[in-house]
CSV table of C-alpha atoms and ligand atoms in Angstrom, one decimal:
chain,number,residue,atom,x,y,z
A,204,MET,CA,139.6,-132.2,32.1
A,205,SER,CA,140.1,-132.8,28.4
A,206,GLN,CA,136.5,-134.2,28.0
A,207,PHE,CA,135.1,-130.7,28.5
A,208,ASN,CA,133.7,-128.2,25.9
A,209,ILE,CA,133.1,-131.1,23.6
A,210,LEU,CA,129.9,-132.4,22.0
A,211,ASN,CA,129.8,-136.1,20.9
A,212,ARG,CA,127.2,-137.6,18.6
A,213,TYR,CA,126.6,-141.3,18.1
A,214,LEU,CA,124.4,-143.8,16.5
A,215,PHE,CA,122.9,-146.9,18.1
A,216,ASN,CA,123.4,-149.2,15.2
A,217,ASP,CA,120.9,-151.9,16.2
A,218,ALA,CA,118.3,-149.6,17.7
A,219,HIS,CA,117.2,-147.1,15.0
A,220,ALA,CA,118.2,-144.3,17.4
A,221,ARG,CA,120.9,-141.7,17.9
A,222,GLY,CA,122.5,-140.1,20.9
A,223,GLU,CA,124.4,-137.0,22.0
A,224,LEU,CA,126.6,-136.1,25.0
A,225,VAL,CA,127.9,-132.7,25.9
A,226,GLN,CA,130.2,-131.7,28.8
A,227,LEU,CA,131.0,-128.1,29.4
A,228,SER,CA,133.4,-126.1,31.6
A,229,THR,CA,135.0,-122.9,30.3
A,230,SER,CA,132.4,-122.3,27.6
A,231,TYR,CA,129.8,-122.2,30.4
A,232,GLN,CA,132.0,-120.3,32.9
A,233,ASN,CA,132.6,-117.6,30.2
A,234,ILE,CA,128.9,-117.1,29.8
A,235,ILE,CA,128.2,-116.5,33.5
A,236,LYS,CA,131.5,-114.8,34.5
A,237,SER,CA,130.8,-111.1,33.9
A,238,HIS,CA,127.3,-111.3,35.4
A,239,ASN,CA,126.4,-111.4,39.0
A,240,TYR,CA,123.8,-114.1,38.7
A,241,PRO,CA,122.5,-115.9,41.8
A,242,ILE,CA,123.6,-119.6,42.0
A,243,ALA,CA,120.1,-120.9,41.0
A,244,VAL,CA,120.2,-118.6,37.9
A,245,GLN,CA,123.7,-119.8,37.0
A,246,LYS,CA,122.5,-123.4,37.3
A,247,LEU,CA,119.4,-122.9,35.1
A,248,LEU,CA,121.4,-120.9,32.5
A,249,GLY,CA,124.0,-123.7,32.4
A,250,GLU,CA,121.3,-126.4,31.9
A,251,LEU,CA,119.7,-124.2,29.1
A,252,LEU,CA,123.2,-124.0,27.5
A,253,ALA,CA,123.8,-127.7,27.6
A,254,ALA,CA,120.3,-128.3,26.2
A,255,THR,CA,120.8,-125.8,23.4
A,256,CYS,CA,124.1,-127.5,22.5
A,257,LEU,CA,122.2,-130.8,22.2
A,258,LEU,CA,119.5,-129.2,20.1
A,259,THR,CA,121.8,-127.4,17.7
A,260,ALA,CA,123.6,-130.8,17.2
A,261,THR,CA,120.3,-132.2,15.8
A,262,LEU,CA,120.3,-129.6,13.0
A,263,LYS,CA,120.7,-131.1,9.6
A,264,PHE,CA,121.7,-127.8,8.0
A,265,GLU,CA,123.7,-124.6,8.7
A,266,GLY,CA,121.9,-122.4,11.0
A,267,ASP,CA,121.2,-121.5,14.6
A,268,ILE,CA,118.8,-122.2,17.4
A,269,THR,CA,117.6,-119.8,20.2
A,270,VAL,CA,115.9,-121.3,23.2
A,271,GLN,CA,114.1,-118.7,25.3
A,272,LEU,CA,112.4,-119.0,28.6
A,273,GLN,CA,110.1,-116.2,29.7
A,274,GLY,CA,107.6,-115.7,32.4
A,275,ASP,CA,106.3,-113.7,35.3
A,276,GLY,CA,108.9,-115.1,37.9
A,277,PRO,CA,112.1,-113.6,39.3
A,278,ILE,CA,113.9,-114.5,36.0
A,279,GLY,CA,111.9,-112.5,33.5
A,280,TYR,CA,113.8,-113.8,30.6
A,281,MET,CA,116.6,-116.3,29.8
A,282,SER,CA,118.0,-117.1,26.4
A,283,VAL,CA,120.7,-119.2,24.8
A,284,ASN,CA,121.7,-119.0,21.2
A,285,GLY,CA,123.9,-121.5,19.4
A,286,ASP,CA,124.8,-122.5,15.9
A,287,ASN,CA,125.7,-125.7,14.0
A,288,ASN,CA,129.4,-125.0,14.8
A,289,GLN,CA,128.6,-125.1,18.5
A,290,GLN,CA,129.3,-121.4,19.0
A,291,MET,CA,127.2,-120.5,22.0
A,292,ARG,CA,126.1,-117.4,24.0
A,293,GLY,CA,123.4,-116.9,26.6
A,294,ILE,CA,121.9,-114.4,29.0
A,295,ALA,CA,119.4,-114.0,31.8
A,296,LYS,CA,117.5,-110.9,32.7
A,297,LEU,CA,116.3,-110.8,36.3
A,298,THR,CA,113.2,-108.9,37.5
A,299,ASP,CA,113.9,-109.7,41.2
A,300,ALA,CA,117.4,-110.8,42.1
A,301,THR,CA,116.6,-111.4,45.8
A,302,GLU,CA,113.7,-113.7,44.9
A,303,ALA,CA,115.8,-115.5,42.3
A,304,ASN,CA,118.4,-116.1,45.0
A,305,ARG,CA,115.8,-117.8,47.1
A,306,ALA,CA,114.0,-119.7,44.4
A,307,THR,CA,114.7,-123.3,43.3
A,308,GLY,CA,113.2,-125.2,40.4
A,309,LEU,CA,112.1,-124.0,37.1
A,310,LYS,CA,108.6,-122.9,38.1
A,311,ALA,CA,109.8,-120.8,41.0
A,312,LEU,CA,112.4,-119.1,38.8
A,313,ILE,CA,110.5,-118.5,35.6
A,314,GLY,CA,107.0,-118.4,37.1
A,315,LYS,CA,104.1,-118.9,34.8
A,316,GLY,CA,105.9,-119.0,31.5
A,317,THR,CA,106.7,-120.4,28.1
A,318,MET,CA,109.6,-121.9,26.2
A,319,ILE,CA,110.2,-120.5,22.7
A,320,ILE,CA,112.5,-122.4,20.4
A,321,THR,CA,113.4,-120.5,17.2
A,322,ILE,CA,115.3,-122.4,14.5
A,323,ARG,CA,116.9,-120.2,11.8
A,324,PRO,CA,118.4,-122.0,8.8
A,325,LYS,CA,121.1,-119.9,7.0
A,326,GLN,CA,119.0,-120.6,3.8
A,327,GLY,CA,115.3,-120.5,4.1
A,328,GLU,CA,112.6,-119.5,6.6
A,329,ALA,CA,113.0,-119.4,10.3
A,330,TYR,CA,110.4,-121.4,12.3
A,331,GLN,CA,109.3,-121.3,15.9
A,332,GLY,CA,107.9,-123.7,18.4
A,333,ILE,CA,106.3,-122.6,21.7
A,334,VAL,CA,105.3,-124.7,24.7
A,335,ALA,CA,104.0,-123.7,28.1
A,336,LEU,CA,106.4,-124.5,31.0
A,337,THR,CA,104.3,-127.1,32.6
A,338,GLU,CA,107.0,-129.2,34.2
A,339,ASP,CA,109.4,-128.2,37.0
A,340,ASN,CA,112.6,-129.0,35.2
A,341,LEU,CA,114.0,-128.0,31.9
A,342,ALA,CA,114.7,-131.6,30.6
A,343,ASP,CA,111.0,-132.5,31.1
A,344,CYS,CA,109.8,-129.3,29.4
A,345,LEU,CA,112.0,-130.2,26.4
A,346,ALA,CA,110.6,-133.7,26.2
A,347,HIS,CA,107.1,-132.1,26.2
A,348,TYR,CA,108.3,-129.8,23.4
A,349,PHE,CA,109.5,-132.7,21.3
A,350,GLU,CA,106.2,-134.5,21.9
A,351,THR,CA,104.0,-131.7,20.8
A,352,SER,CA,106.1,-129.9,18.2
A,353,GLU,CA,108.5,-132.3,16.6
A,354,GLN,CA,106.7,-135.6,17.3
A,355,ILE,CA,110.0,-137.5,17.5
A,356,ALA,CA,110.6,-139.6,20.6
A,357,THR,CA,113.4,-137.6,22.4
A,358,LYS,CA,114.7,-137.6,25.9
A,359,ILE,CA,117.2,-135.2,27.4
A,360,TRP,CA,119.2,-135.5,30.7
A,361,LEU,CA,120.8,-132.4,32.2
A,362,PHE,CA,123.4,-132.1,35.0
A,363,SER,CA,125.0,-129.2,36.8
A,364,ASP,CA,127.7,-128.8,39.4
A,365,THR,CA,127.4,-125.3,40.7
A,366,GLU,CA,130.5,-125.5,42.9
A,367,GLN,CA,132.9,-126.4,40.0
A,368,GLN,CA,130.8,-124.5,37.5
A,369,LEU,CA,130.3,-127.5,35.2
A,370,VAL,CA,127.2,-128.5,33.2
A,371,ALA,CA,126.5,-131.5,31.0
A,372,GLY,CA,123.7,-133.2,29.1
A,373,ALA,CA,122.8,-136.3,27.2
A,374,LEU,CA,120.1,-136.9,24.5
A,375,VAL,CA,118.5,-140.0,23.1
A,376,GLN,CA,116.3,-139.7,20.0
A,377,LEU,CA,114.6,-142.1,17.6
A,378,LEU,CA,115.5,-141.7,14.0
A,379,PRO,CA,112.6,-140.8,11.6
A,380,ASP,CA,110.5,-143.9,10.7
A,381,GLY,CA,111.8,-145.9,7.7
A,382,ASP,CA,109.0,-147.9,6.2
A,383,GLY,CA,106.7,-146.9,9.0
A,384,SER,CA,105.2,-150.4,9.5
A,385,SER,CA,103.6,-150.9,12.9
A,386,ALA,CA,105.8,-153.9,13.8
A,387,ASN,CA,108.9,-151.7,13.2
A,388,LYS,CA,107.3,-148.8,15.1
A,389,GLU,CA,106.7,-151.0,18.1
A,390,LYS,CA,110.3,-152.3,18.1
A,391,HIS,CA,111.7,-148.8,17.7
A,392,GLN,CA,109.6,-147.6,20.6
A,393,GLU,CA,110.9,-150.6,22.8
A,394,ASP,CA,114.5,-149.9,21.8
A,395,PHE,CA,114.0,-146.2,22.7
A,396,LEU,CA,112.6,-147.0,26.1
A,397,HIS,CA,115.5,-149.5,26.7
A,398,LEU,CA,118.1,-146.8,25.8
A,399,CYS,CA,116.3,-144.3,28.0
A,400,GLN,CA,116.5,-146.8,30.9
A,401,LEU,CA,120.2,-147.3,30.4
A,402,THR,CA,120.8,-143.5,30.1
A,403,ASN,CA,118.8,-142.9,33.3
A,404,THR,CA,121.6,-144.6,35.2
A,405,ILE,CA,124.1,-141.8,34.5
A,406,LYS,CA,125.3,-140.2,37.7
A,407,ALA,CA,126.5,-136.6,37.9
A,408,GLU,CA,129.9,-137.8,39.2
A,409,GLU,CA,130.3,-139.9,36.1
A,410,ILE,CA,129.3,-137.3,33.6
A,411,PHE,CA,131.7,-134.8,35.2
A,412,ASN,CA,134.6,-137.2,35.5
A,413,LEU,CA,134.6,-139.6,32.6
A,414,ASP,CA,135.3,-138.9,29.0
A,415,ALA,CA,132.8,-139.8,26.3
A,416,GLU,CA,134.3,-143.1,25.5
A,417,ALA,CA,134.4,-144.3,29.1
A,418,LEU,CA,130.9,-143.0,29.8
A,419,LEU,CA,129.4,-144.5,26.7
A,420,TYR,CA,131.0,-147.9,27.5
A,421,ARG,CA,129.6,-147.7,31.1
A,422,LEU,CA,126.1,-146.9,29.8
A,423,TYR,CA,125.8,-148.9,26.6
A,424,HIS,CA,128.4,-151.6,26.6
A,425,GLN,CA,125.8,-154.1,25.3
A,426,GLU,CA,124.8,-151.8,22.4
A,427,LYS,CA,126.7,-151.2,19.1
A,428,VAL,CA,127.5,-147.5,19.4
A,429,GLN,CA,129.1,-145.7,16.4
A,430,LEU,CA,130.8,-142.5,17.6
A,431,PHE,CA,131.2,-139.6,15.2
A,432,GLU,CA,134.0,-137.0,15.2
A,433,PRO,CA,133.5,-134.8,18.3
A,434,GLN,CA,132.8,-131.1,18.0
A,435,THR,CA,134.3,-128.4,20.1
A,436,VAL,CA,131.9,-126.1,22.0
A,437,ASN,CA,132.9,-122.5,22.2
A,438,TYR,CA,131.6,-119.4,23.8
A,439,VAL,CA,131.4,-116.8,21.1
A,440,CYS,CA,129.4,-113.6,21.7
A,441,GLY,CA,129.2,-112.3,18.2
A,442,CYS,CA,129.0,-108.6,19.1
A,443,SER,CA,131.4,-106.3,17.3
A,444,GLN,CA,132.2,-102.7,16.5
A,445,GLU,CA,130.6,-103.1,13.1
A,446,LYS,CA,127.3,-104.4,14.6
A,447,CYS,CA,127.2,-101.4,17.0
A,448,LEU,CA,127.8,-99.0,14.1
A,449,ALA,CA,125.0,-100.6,12.2
A,450,ALA,CA,122.7,-100.0,15.2
A,451,ILE,CA,123.8,-96.4,15.6
A,452,SER,CA,123.2,-95.8,11.9
A,453,GLN,CA,119.5,-96.4,12.7
A,454,ILE,CA,119.4,-93.4,15.0
A,455,GLU,CA,118.4,-90.0,13.6
A,456,PRO,CA,121.6,-88.0,12.8
A,457,SER,CA,120.4,-85.0,14.7
A,458,GLU,CA,119.9,-87.2,17.8
A,459,ILE,CA,123.5,-88.7,17.4
A,460,LYS,CA,124.7,-85.1,17.4
A,461,ALA,CA,122.7,-84.2,20.5
A,462,ILE,CA,124.1,-87.2,22.4
A,463,LEU,CA,127.7,-86.4,21.3
A,464,ALA,CA,127.2,-82.8,22.4
A,465,GLU,CA,126.0,-83.9,25.8
A,466,GLN,CA,128.3,-86.9,26.5
A,467,GLY,CA,131.2,-86.5,24.1
A,468,LYS,CA,130.7,-90.1,22.9
A,469,ILE,CA,128.1,-92.8,22.3
A,470,SER,CA,128.6,-95.9,24.4
A,471,MET,CA,127.0,-99.3,23.7
A,472,THR,CA,127.4,-102.2,26.1
A,473,CYS,CA,126.7,-105.8,24.9
A,474,ASP,CA,124.1,-107.4,27.1
A,475,TYR,CA,125.7,-110.9,26.7
A,476,CYS,CA,129.4,-110.2,27.3
A,477,ILE,CA,129.3,-106.8,29.0
A,478,THR,CA,131.9,-105.4,26.5
A,479,THR,CA,131.5,-101.6,26.0
A,480,TYR,CA,132.1,-100.0,22.7
A,481,ASP,CA,132.7,-96.3,22.6
A,482,PHE,CA,132.3,-94.0,19.6
A,483,ASP,CA,133.5,-90.4,19.5
A,484,GLU,CA,132.5,-87.7,17.1
A,485,LEU,CA,135.3,-88.6,14.7
A,486,SER,CA,134.3,-92.2,14.3
A,487,LEU,CA,130.7,-91.2,13.7
A,488,GLN,CA,131.5,-88.4,11.2
A,489,SER,CA,129.9,-90.2,8.3
A,490,PHE,CA,126.6,-90.4,10.2
A,491,ILE,CA,126.4,-86.8,11.2
A,492,SER,CA,128.1,-85.0,8.3
A,493,LYS,CA,124.7,-84.6,6.7
A,494,VAL,CA,123.2,-82.7,9.6
A,495,ARG,CA,122.9,-78.9,9.0
A,496,HIS,CA,124.2,-76.6,11.7
B,147,ZN,ZN1,129.1,-109.3,23.3
């Protein structure tokens, strides 16, 4: 199972295009394990995770990407966040768990909704793209996003195995135009479609059983594929005692005192990993020492 929790990037040397492959096991299992998500929700969250890995790998700078789905369906909100080091976390908030259990397909799960992609470079301004969820699967919605927001020919394939709790994805993307001549453009478009046809032949059993090299050979053995150093994908929540304290420092000191008087402590539970942080009066002394008795 060594091919898992790895993201591979590669160039198609003769086709003016690039590709990515991601295969996830434990990094996905850790995201869903503490939550009692229905199977269909686990599946969609896994696909969103694989998709976000593929998107963060397209970043050309240090930063992070959040992909959110929200709508009026039984999943009110789902979000995955990942950075250029492939440190990922994700969450789903259900409005109706029974209905989410019965639903299949993106439309039934999210309802009438939108996908919001927020890209935050470490240096510089964040930017956001929003598209309506018009397709019934995530991969097609992402293709629609790239068509409208990025205007770079991109196709994404997503796979999930709910029994073994595995997810995977592949991406093919044209590189930005060089001289932009129309003859070149036409050839690039043809190459792109050709690579998409080849990638379309991936079967779930292949993407969950073969490592990157074997899989790329099976798909693209007639192409010149230049494989880059693989990147490890990790589940990292990012919550901490310090971040909780920073949040508590925003509460009125008199209110902190009141909560402590009533409950003896302030408890904060991380939405993502369900870790609970407890703070007693002693650890909050610096926040409440200014309050007059
Ligand atoms: Zn956490």
